Short mmCIF file of C-alpha atoms in Angstrom, two decimals:
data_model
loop_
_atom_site.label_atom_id
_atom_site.label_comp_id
_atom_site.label_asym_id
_atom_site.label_seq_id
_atom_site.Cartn_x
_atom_site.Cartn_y
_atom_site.Cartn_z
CA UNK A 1 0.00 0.00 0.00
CA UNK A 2 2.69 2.69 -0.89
CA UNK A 3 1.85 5.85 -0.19
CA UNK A 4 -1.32 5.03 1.81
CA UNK A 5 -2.42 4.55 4.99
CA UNK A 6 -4.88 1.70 6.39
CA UNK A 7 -8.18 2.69 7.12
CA UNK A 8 -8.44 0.69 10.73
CA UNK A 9 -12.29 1.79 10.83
CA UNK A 10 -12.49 0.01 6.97
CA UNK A 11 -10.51 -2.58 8.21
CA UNK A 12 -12.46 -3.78 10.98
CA UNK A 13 -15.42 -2.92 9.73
CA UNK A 14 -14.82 -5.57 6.59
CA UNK A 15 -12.84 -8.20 9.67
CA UNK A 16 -16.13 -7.83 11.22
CA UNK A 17 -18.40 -8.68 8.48
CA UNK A 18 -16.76 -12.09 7.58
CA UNK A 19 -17.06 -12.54 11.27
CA UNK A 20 -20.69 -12.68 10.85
CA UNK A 21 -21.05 -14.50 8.24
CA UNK A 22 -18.57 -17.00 9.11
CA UNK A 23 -21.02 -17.71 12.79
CA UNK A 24 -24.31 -18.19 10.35
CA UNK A 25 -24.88 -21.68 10.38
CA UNK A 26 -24.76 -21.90 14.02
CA UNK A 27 -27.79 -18.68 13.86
CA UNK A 28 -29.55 -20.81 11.37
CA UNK A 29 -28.93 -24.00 13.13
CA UNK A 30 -31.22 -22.17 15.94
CA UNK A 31 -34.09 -21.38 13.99
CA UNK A 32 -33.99 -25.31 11.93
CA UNK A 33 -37.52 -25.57 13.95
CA UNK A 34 -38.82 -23.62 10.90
CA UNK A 35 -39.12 -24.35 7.47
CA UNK A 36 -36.45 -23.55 5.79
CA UNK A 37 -38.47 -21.79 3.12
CA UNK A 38 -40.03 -19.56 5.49
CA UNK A 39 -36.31 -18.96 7.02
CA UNK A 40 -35.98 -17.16 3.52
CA UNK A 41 -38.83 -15.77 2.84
CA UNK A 42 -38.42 -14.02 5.93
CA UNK A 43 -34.89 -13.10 5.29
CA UNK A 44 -35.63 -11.84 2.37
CA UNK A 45 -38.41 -9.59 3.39
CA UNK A 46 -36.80 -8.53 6.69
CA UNK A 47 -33.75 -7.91 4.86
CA UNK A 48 -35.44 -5.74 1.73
CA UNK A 49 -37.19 -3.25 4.42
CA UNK A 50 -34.04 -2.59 6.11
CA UNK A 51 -32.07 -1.76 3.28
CA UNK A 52 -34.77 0.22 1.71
CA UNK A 53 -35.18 1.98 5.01
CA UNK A 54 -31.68 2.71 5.12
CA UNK A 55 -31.75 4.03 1.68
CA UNK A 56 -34.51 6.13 2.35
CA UNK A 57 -33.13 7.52 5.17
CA UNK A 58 -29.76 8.09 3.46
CA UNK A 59 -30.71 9.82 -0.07
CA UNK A 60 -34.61 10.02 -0.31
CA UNK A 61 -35.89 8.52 -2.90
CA UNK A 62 -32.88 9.71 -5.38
CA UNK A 63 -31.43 6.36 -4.77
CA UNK A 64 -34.19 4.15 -6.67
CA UNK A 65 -33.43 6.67 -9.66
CA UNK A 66 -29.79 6.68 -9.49
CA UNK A 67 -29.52 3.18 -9.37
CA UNK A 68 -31.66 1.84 -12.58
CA UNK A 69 -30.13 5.02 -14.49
CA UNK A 70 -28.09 2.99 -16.46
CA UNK A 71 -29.14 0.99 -20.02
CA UNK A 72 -30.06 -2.56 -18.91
CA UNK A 73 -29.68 -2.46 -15.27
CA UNK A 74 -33.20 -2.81 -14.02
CA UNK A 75 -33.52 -6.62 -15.67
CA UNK A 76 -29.53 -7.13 -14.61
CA UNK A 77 -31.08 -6.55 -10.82
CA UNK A 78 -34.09 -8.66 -11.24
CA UNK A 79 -31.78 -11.93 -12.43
CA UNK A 80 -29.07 -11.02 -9.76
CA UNK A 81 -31.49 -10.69 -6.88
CA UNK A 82 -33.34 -14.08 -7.89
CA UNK A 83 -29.32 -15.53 -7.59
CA UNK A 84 -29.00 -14.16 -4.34
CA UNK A 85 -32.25 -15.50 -3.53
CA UNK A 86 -31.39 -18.65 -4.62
CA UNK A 87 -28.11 -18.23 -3.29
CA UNK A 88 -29.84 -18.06 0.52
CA UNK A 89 -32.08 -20.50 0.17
CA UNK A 90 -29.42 -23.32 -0.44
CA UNK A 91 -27.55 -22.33 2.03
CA UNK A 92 -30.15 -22.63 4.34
CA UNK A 93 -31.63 -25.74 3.54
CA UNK A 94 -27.70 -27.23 3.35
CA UNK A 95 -26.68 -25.91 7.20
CA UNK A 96 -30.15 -27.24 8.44
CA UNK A 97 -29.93 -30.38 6.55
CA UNK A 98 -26.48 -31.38 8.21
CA UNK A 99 -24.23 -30.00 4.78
CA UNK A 100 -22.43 -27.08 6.70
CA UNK A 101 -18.83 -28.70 5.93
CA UNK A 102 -20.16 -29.12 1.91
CA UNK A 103 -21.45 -25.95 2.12
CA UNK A 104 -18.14 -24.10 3.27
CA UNK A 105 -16.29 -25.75 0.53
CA UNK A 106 -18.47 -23.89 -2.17
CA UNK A 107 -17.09 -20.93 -0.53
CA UNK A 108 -13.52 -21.94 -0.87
CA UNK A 109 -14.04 -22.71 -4.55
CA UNK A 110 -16.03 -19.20 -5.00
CA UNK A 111 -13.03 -16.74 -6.00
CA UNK A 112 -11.43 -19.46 -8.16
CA UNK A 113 -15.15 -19.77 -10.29
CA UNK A 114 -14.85 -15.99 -10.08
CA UNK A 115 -11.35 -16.45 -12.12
CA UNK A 116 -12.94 -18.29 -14.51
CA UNK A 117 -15.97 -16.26 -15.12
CA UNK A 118 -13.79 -13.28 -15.78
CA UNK A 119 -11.77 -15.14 -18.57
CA UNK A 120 -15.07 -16.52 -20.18
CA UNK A 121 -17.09 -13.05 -19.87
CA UNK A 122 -15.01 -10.27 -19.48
CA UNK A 123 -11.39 -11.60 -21.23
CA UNK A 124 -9.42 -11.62 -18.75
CA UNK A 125 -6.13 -13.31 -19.21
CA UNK A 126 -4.79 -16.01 -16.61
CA UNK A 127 -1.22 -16.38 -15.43
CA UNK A 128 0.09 -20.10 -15.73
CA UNK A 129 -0.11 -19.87 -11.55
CA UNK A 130 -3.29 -18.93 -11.79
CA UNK A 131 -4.16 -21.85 -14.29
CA UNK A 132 -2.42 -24.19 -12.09
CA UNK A 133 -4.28 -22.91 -9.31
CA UNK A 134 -7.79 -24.02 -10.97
CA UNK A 135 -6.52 -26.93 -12.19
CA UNK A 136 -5.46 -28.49 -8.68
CA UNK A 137 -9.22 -27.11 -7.62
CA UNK A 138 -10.69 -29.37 -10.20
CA UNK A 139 -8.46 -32.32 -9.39
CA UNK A 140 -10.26 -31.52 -5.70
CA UNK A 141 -13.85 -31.62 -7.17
CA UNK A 142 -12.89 -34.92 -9.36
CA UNK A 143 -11.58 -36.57 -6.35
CA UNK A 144 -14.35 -36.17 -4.07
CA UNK A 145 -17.14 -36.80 -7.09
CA UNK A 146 -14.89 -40.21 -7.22
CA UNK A 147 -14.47 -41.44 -3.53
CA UNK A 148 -18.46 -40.65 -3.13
CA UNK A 149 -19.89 -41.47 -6.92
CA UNK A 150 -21.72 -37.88 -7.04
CA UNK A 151 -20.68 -34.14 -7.48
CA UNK A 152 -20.42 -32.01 -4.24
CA UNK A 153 -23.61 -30.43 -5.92
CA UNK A 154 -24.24 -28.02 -3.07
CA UNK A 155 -21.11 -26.67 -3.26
CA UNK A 156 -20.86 -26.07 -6.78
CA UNK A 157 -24.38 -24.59 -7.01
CA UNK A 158 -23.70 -22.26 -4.00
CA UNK A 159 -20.15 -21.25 -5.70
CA UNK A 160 -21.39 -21.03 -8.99
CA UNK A 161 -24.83 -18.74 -7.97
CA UNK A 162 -22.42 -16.41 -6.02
CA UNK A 163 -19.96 -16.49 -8.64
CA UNK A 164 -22.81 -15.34 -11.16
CA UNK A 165 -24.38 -12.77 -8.60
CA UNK A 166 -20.72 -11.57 -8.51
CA UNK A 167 -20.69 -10.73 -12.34
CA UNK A 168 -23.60 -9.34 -13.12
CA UNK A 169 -23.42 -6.89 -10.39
CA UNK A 170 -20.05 -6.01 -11.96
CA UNK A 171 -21.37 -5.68 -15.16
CA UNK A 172 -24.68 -3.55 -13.65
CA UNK A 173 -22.09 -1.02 -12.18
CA UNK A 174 -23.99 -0.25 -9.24
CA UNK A 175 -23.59 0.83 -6.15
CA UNK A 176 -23.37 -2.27 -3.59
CA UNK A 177 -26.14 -1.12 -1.31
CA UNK A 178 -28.21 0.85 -3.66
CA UNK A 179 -28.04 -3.00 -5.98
CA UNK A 180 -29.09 -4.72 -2.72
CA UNK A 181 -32.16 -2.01 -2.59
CA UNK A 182 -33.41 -2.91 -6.00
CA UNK A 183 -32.67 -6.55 -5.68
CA UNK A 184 -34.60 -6.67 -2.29
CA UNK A 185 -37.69 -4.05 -3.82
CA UNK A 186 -38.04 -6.49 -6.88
CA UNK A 187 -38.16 -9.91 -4.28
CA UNK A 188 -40.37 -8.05 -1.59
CA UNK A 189 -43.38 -7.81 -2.53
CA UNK A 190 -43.42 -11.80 -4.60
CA UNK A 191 -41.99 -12.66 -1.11
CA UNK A 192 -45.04 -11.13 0.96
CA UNK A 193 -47.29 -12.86 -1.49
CA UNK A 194 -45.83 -16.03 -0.29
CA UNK A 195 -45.76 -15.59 2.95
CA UNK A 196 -49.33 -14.39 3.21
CA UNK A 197 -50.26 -17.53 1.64
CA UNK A 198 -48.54 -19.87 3.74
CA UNK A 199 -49.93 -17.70 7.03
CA UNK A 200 -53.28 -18.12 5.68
CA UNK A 201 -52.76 -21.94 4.70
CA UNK A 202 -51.38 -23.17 7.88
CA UNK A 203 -47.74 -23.39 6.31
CA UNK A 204 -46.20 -20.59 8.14
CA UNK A 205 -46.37 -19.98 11.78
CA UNK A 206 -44.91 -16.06 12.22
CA UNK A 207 -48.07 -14.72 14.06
CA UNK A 208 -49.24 -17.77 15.69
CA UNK A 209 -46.95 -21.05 15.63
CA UNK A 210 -43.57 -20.20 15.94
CA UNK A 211 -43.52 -18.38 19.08
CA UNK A 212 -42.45 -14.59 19.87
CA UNK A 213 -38.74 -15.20 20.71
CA UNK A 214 -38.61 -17.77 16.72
CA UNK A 215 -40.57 -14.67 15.60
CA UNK A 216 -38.59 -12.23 16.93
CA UNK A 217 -35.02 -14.10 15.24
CA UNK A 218 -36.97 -14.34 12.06
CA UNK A 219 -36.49 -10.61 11.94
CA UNK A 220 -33.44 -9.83 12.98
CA UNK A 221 -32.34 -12.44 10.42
CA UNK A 222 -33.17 -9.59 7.70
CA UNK A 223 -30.56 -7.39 10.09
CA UNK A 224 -28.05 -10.45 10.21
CA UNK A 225 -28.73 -10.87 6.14
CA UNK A 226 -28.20 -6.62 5.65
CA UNK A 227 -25.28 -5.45 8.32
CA UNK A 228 -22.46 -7.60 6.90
CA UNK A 229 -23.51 -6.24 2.86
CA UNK A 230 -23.74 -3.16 4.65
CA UNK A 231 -20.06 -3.24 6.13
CA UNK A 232 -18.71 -4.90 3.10
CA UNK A 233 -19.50 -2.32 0.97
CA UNK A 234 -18.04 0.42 3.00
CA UNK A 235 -14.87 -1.75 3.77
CA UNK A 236 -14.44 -2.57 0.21
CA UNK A 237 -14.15 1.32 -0.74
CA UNK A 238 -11.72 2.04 2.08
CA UNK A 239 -9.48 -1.31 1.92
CA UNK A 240 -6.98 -2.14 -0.81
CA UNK A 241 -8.72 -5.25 -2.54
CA UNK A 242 -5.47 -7.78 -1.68
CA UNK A 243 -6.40 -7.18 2.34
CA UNK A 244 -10.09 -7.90 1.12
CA UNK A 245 -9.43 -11.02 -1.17
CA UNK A 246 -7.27 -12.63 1.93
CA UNK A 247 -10.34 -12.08 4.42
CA UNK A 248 -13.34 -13.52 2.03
CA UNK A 249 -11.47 -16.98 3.26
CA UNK A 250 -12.44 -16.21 6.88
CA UNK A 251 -16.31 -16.57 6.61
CA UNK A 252 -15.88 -20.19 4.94
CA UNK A 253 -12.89 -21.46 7.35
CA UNK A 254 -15.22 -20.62 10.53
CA UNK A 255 -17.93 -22.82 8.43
CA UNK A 256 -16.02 -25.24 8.04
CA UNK A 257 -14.63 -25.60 12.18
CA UNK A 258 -18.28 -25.14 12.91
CA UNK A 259 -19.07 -27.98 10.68
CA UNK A 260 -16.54 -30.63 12.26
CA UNK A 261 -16.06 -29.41 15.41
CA UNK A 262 -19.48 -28.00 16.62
CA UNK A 263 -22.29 -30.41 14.44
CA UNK A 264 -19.89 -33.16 14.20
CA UNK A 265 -20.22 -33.48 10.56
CA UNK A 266 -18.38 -36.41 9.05
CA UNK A 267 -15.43 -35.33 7.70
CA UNK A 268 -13.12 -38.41 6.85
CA UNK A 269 -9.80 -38.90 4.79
CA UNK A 270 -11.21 -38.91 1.30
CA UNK A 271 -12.96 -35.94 2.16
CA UNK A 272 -9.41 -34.36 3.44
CA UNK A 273 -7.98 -35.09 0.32
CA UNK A 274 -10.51 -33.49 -2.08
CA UNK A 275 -10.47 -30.41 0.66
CA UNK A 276 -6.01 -30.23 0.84
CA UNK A 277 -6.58 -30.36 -2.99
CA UNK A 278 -8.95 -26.58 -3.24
CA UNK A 279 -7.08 -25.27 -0.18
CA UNK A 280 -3.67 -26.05 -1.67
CA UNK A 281 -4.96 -24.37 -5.23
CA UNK A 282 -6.11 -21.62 -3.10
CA UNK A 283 -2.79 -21.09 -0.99
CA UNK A 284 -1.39 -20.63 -4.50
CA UNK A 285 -3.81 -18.21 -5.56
CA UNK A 286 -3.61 -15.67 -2.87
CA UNK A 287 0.11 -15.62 -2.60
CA UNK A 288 0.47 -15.35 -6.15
CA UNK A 289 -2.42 -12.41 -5.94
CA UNK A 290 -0.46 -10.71 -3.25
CA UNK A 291 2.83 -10.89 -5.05
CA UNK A 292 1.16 -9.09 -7.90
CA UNK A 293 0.35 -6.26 -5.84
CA UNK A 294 3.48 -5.89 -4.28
CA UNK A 295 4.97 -5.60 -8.06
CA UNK A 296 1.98 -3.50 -8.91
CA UNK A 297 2.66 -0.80 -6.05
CA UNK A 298 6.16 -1.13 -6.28
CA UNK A 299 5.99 0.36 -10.26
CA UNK A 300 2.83 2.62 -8.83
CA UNK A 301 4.20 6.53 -8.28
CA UNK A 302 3.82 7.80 -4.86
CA UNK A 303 0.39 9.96 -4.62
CA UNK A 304 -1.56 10.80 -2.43
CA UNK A 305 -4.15 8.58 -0.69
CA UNK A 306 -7.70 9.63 -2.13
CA UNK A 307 -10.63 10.55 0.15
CA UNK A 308 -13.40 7.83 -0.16
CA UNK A 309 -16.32 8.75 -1.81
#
């Protein structure tokens, strides 16, 4: 970081957020009393009304304009915030269902699919490091589709959903909260529609079923779903993206201990092996990553640090 100093308030902020979401499962592990759709729906809905509140409170309502200003954004919202949707839902379903260890690896293989999707969509070119990085990630996946005669579906659809979510809010351009606004205003109201239903069907259980304390954690899991988004978007703008790219490894690490060590999930030899294989690929990645920057501020000239918008 030549020639600029650490934003400890950015820095803690974004140490924080991977914090919380590296604790999830155990927070959804609580509420596994309740459907798993109707963790979603909730966190969803929850989630959509804080952000929008937020936003409100922040610009007015400038922000709904600002954000769908741009050619081709409003339908680029609508498909990312059914990803993220989707996205939540499986993750859900796999913590509750006893696939927290699964589900952390989909994390780990996230920023390599990210690698990939950038050299399919955007052109990006790969180092021969970087190739070799993805390559010992697939030998990971083909191992443990081997030793256990199926894919590790869950984590490949939760890596690749993100992954996608990840490009086309790159490609939308827009601001990470105001994006979360739009995605959560185009969910909320198909969201209410379901819930309503399922109150008035004897499916749900949020006024009379669940109890008021269940109730009560179905909300705050919209403010559990929001504040980490929240700080990861101001982190990001403050934090030089090498810091950022070494803490995204947190959230899945903490799944993973939770996994094994707190709901005992089996995690045997063969599954060791496919595992050393991604976090050996990824080990690779992220010290070739960080040697890049190094050479990249090293030829950068000295200037001074730039107030964050």
């Amino acid at each position: 970081m030549s020639g600029q100093t650490l934003d400890r308030r950015g820095l803690w902020i974004a140490i924080a957020s991977f914090l919380l979401w590296g604790v999830m499962p155990l927070w959804w592990h609580l509420m596994k009393s309740v459907p798993s759709l109707q963790i979603v729906l909730h966190r969803i809905a929850w989630s959509a009304v804080i952000v929008g509140a937020f936003l409100f409170w922040r610009d007015g309502r400038g922000w709904l304009k600002r954000a769908l200003s741009k050619p081709n954004t409003w339908w680029m919202l609508a498909l990312s915030g059914v990803l993220i949707g989707f996205n939540w839902g499986l993750y859900i379903w796999a913590v509750n269902a006893g696939h927290v260890v699964e589900s952390s690896l989909g994390y780990f293989i996230n920023p390599l699919l990210n690698v990939l999707l950038g050299v399919v969509f955007l052109r990006e070119r790969l180092g021969r490091v970087q190739w070799m990085s993805v390559a010992i990630a697939t030998l990971g996946v083909a191992w443990l589709t081997f030793r256990f005669g199926q894919l590790p579906w869950i984590a490949l659809a939760l890596a690749a959903s993100f992954a996608l979510y990840g490009l086309i809010r790159k490609l939308a351009a827009v601001d990470s909260i105001d994006g979360l606004g739009v995605e959560g205003a185009y969910l909320f109201l198909p969201v209410v529609a379901m819930l309503v239903w399922s109150e008035t069907h004897g499916q749900g259980g949020f006024f009379d079923g669940y109890g008021v304390a269940m109730s009560v954690m179905l909300v705050v899991s919209g403010a559990l779903t929001a504040l980490p988004l929240v700080g990861f978007a101001y982190a990001v703008r403050r934090v030089p993206l090498s810091i950022i790219g070494l803490l995204q490894y947190v959230a899945p690490t903490m799944q993973f201990l939770i996994g094994v060590f707190v709901f005992h999930e089996a995690f045997d030899r063969d599954r060791a092996v496919g595992f050393a294989f991604i976090w050996i690929a990824l080990a690779i990645f992220a010290i070739d990553g960080a040697l890049r920057a190094r050479r990249a501020n090293a030829r950068a000239p000295l200037v001074p640090a730039a107030s964050p918008r």
